[in-house]
Amino acid sequence: MNLARESIELVEQVARILWFEGTKHGLRDREWMALRFLSRANRFSRTPSALASYVGTTRGTASFIIGELERLGYIERKRSAKDKRSVMLSVTQQGKKFLARDPVNVLVDAIAVLDDEAKVRLRDALRHVLDQSDAAEQRHHTDVCKRCIFLREDRIIADGKTAAEFSCRLFRAPIAEPEVELLCTSFEHHRL
Ligand code: SF4
């Protein structure tokens, strides 16, 4: 029995839940993917071009998806305060509420009942697969900021206590502690 191949056969079938014909609760699969991504992305990745890269589509298709989500009131776009030409996308309260109906929640719930050790093993195995395929295909996947090669952590002493202070060496910007858990399309992992 080839365990690696058997695993991929299962992943293929899991993917059928992610990719479907038509709509579910009024959204197409890519629109769901975009909404899900925007609810988890950091401020550098909530842009039309980062969204296009994450969903794996052209800028034109991403623009159509953004327009549709905006029309339905699930996201809103704002001009960046620093650069008026760039646009920042955010999920509205209505969009956050709507995510409770996300078709992938059935997968999330199935994983949630595993014990913590099994969850960590599953996550790490999927990450290993992505890391390895990135190297083979010379690309990089989107992942959480805390694993990124560009994240810098400094220890500072304030009021007699030691605290962590984070910054991004790529964007040359401070990163708030909760942001290290968010997704970034510019993520790069440490290569061994
Ligand atoms: S440290 Fe990496 S993941 Fe975090 S914001 Fe910078 S490029 Fe993105």
CSV table of N, CA and C in Angstrom, one decimal, residues 7 73 118 127 141:
chain,number,residue,atom,x,y,z
A,7,SER,N,-3.1,9.0,0.7
A,7,SER,CA,-3.4,10.3,1.4
A,7,SER,C,-3.9,11.3,0.3
A,73,GLY,N,-22.6,43.2,0.6
A,73,GLY,CA,-22.4,43.8,1.9
A,73,GLY,C,-21.5,43.0,2.8
A,118,ALA,N,-3.4,15.2,17.6
A,118,ALA,CA,-3.8,14.8,16.2
A,118,ALA,C,-4.0,16.0,15.3
A,127,ARG,N,1.3,21.3,6.2
A,127,ARG,CA,2.3,22.3,6.0
A,127,ARG,C,3.6,21.7,5.3
A,141,HIS,N,3.8,29.5,-0.5
A,141,HIS,CA,2.4,29.5,-0.2
A,141,HIS,C,2.2,30.6,0.9
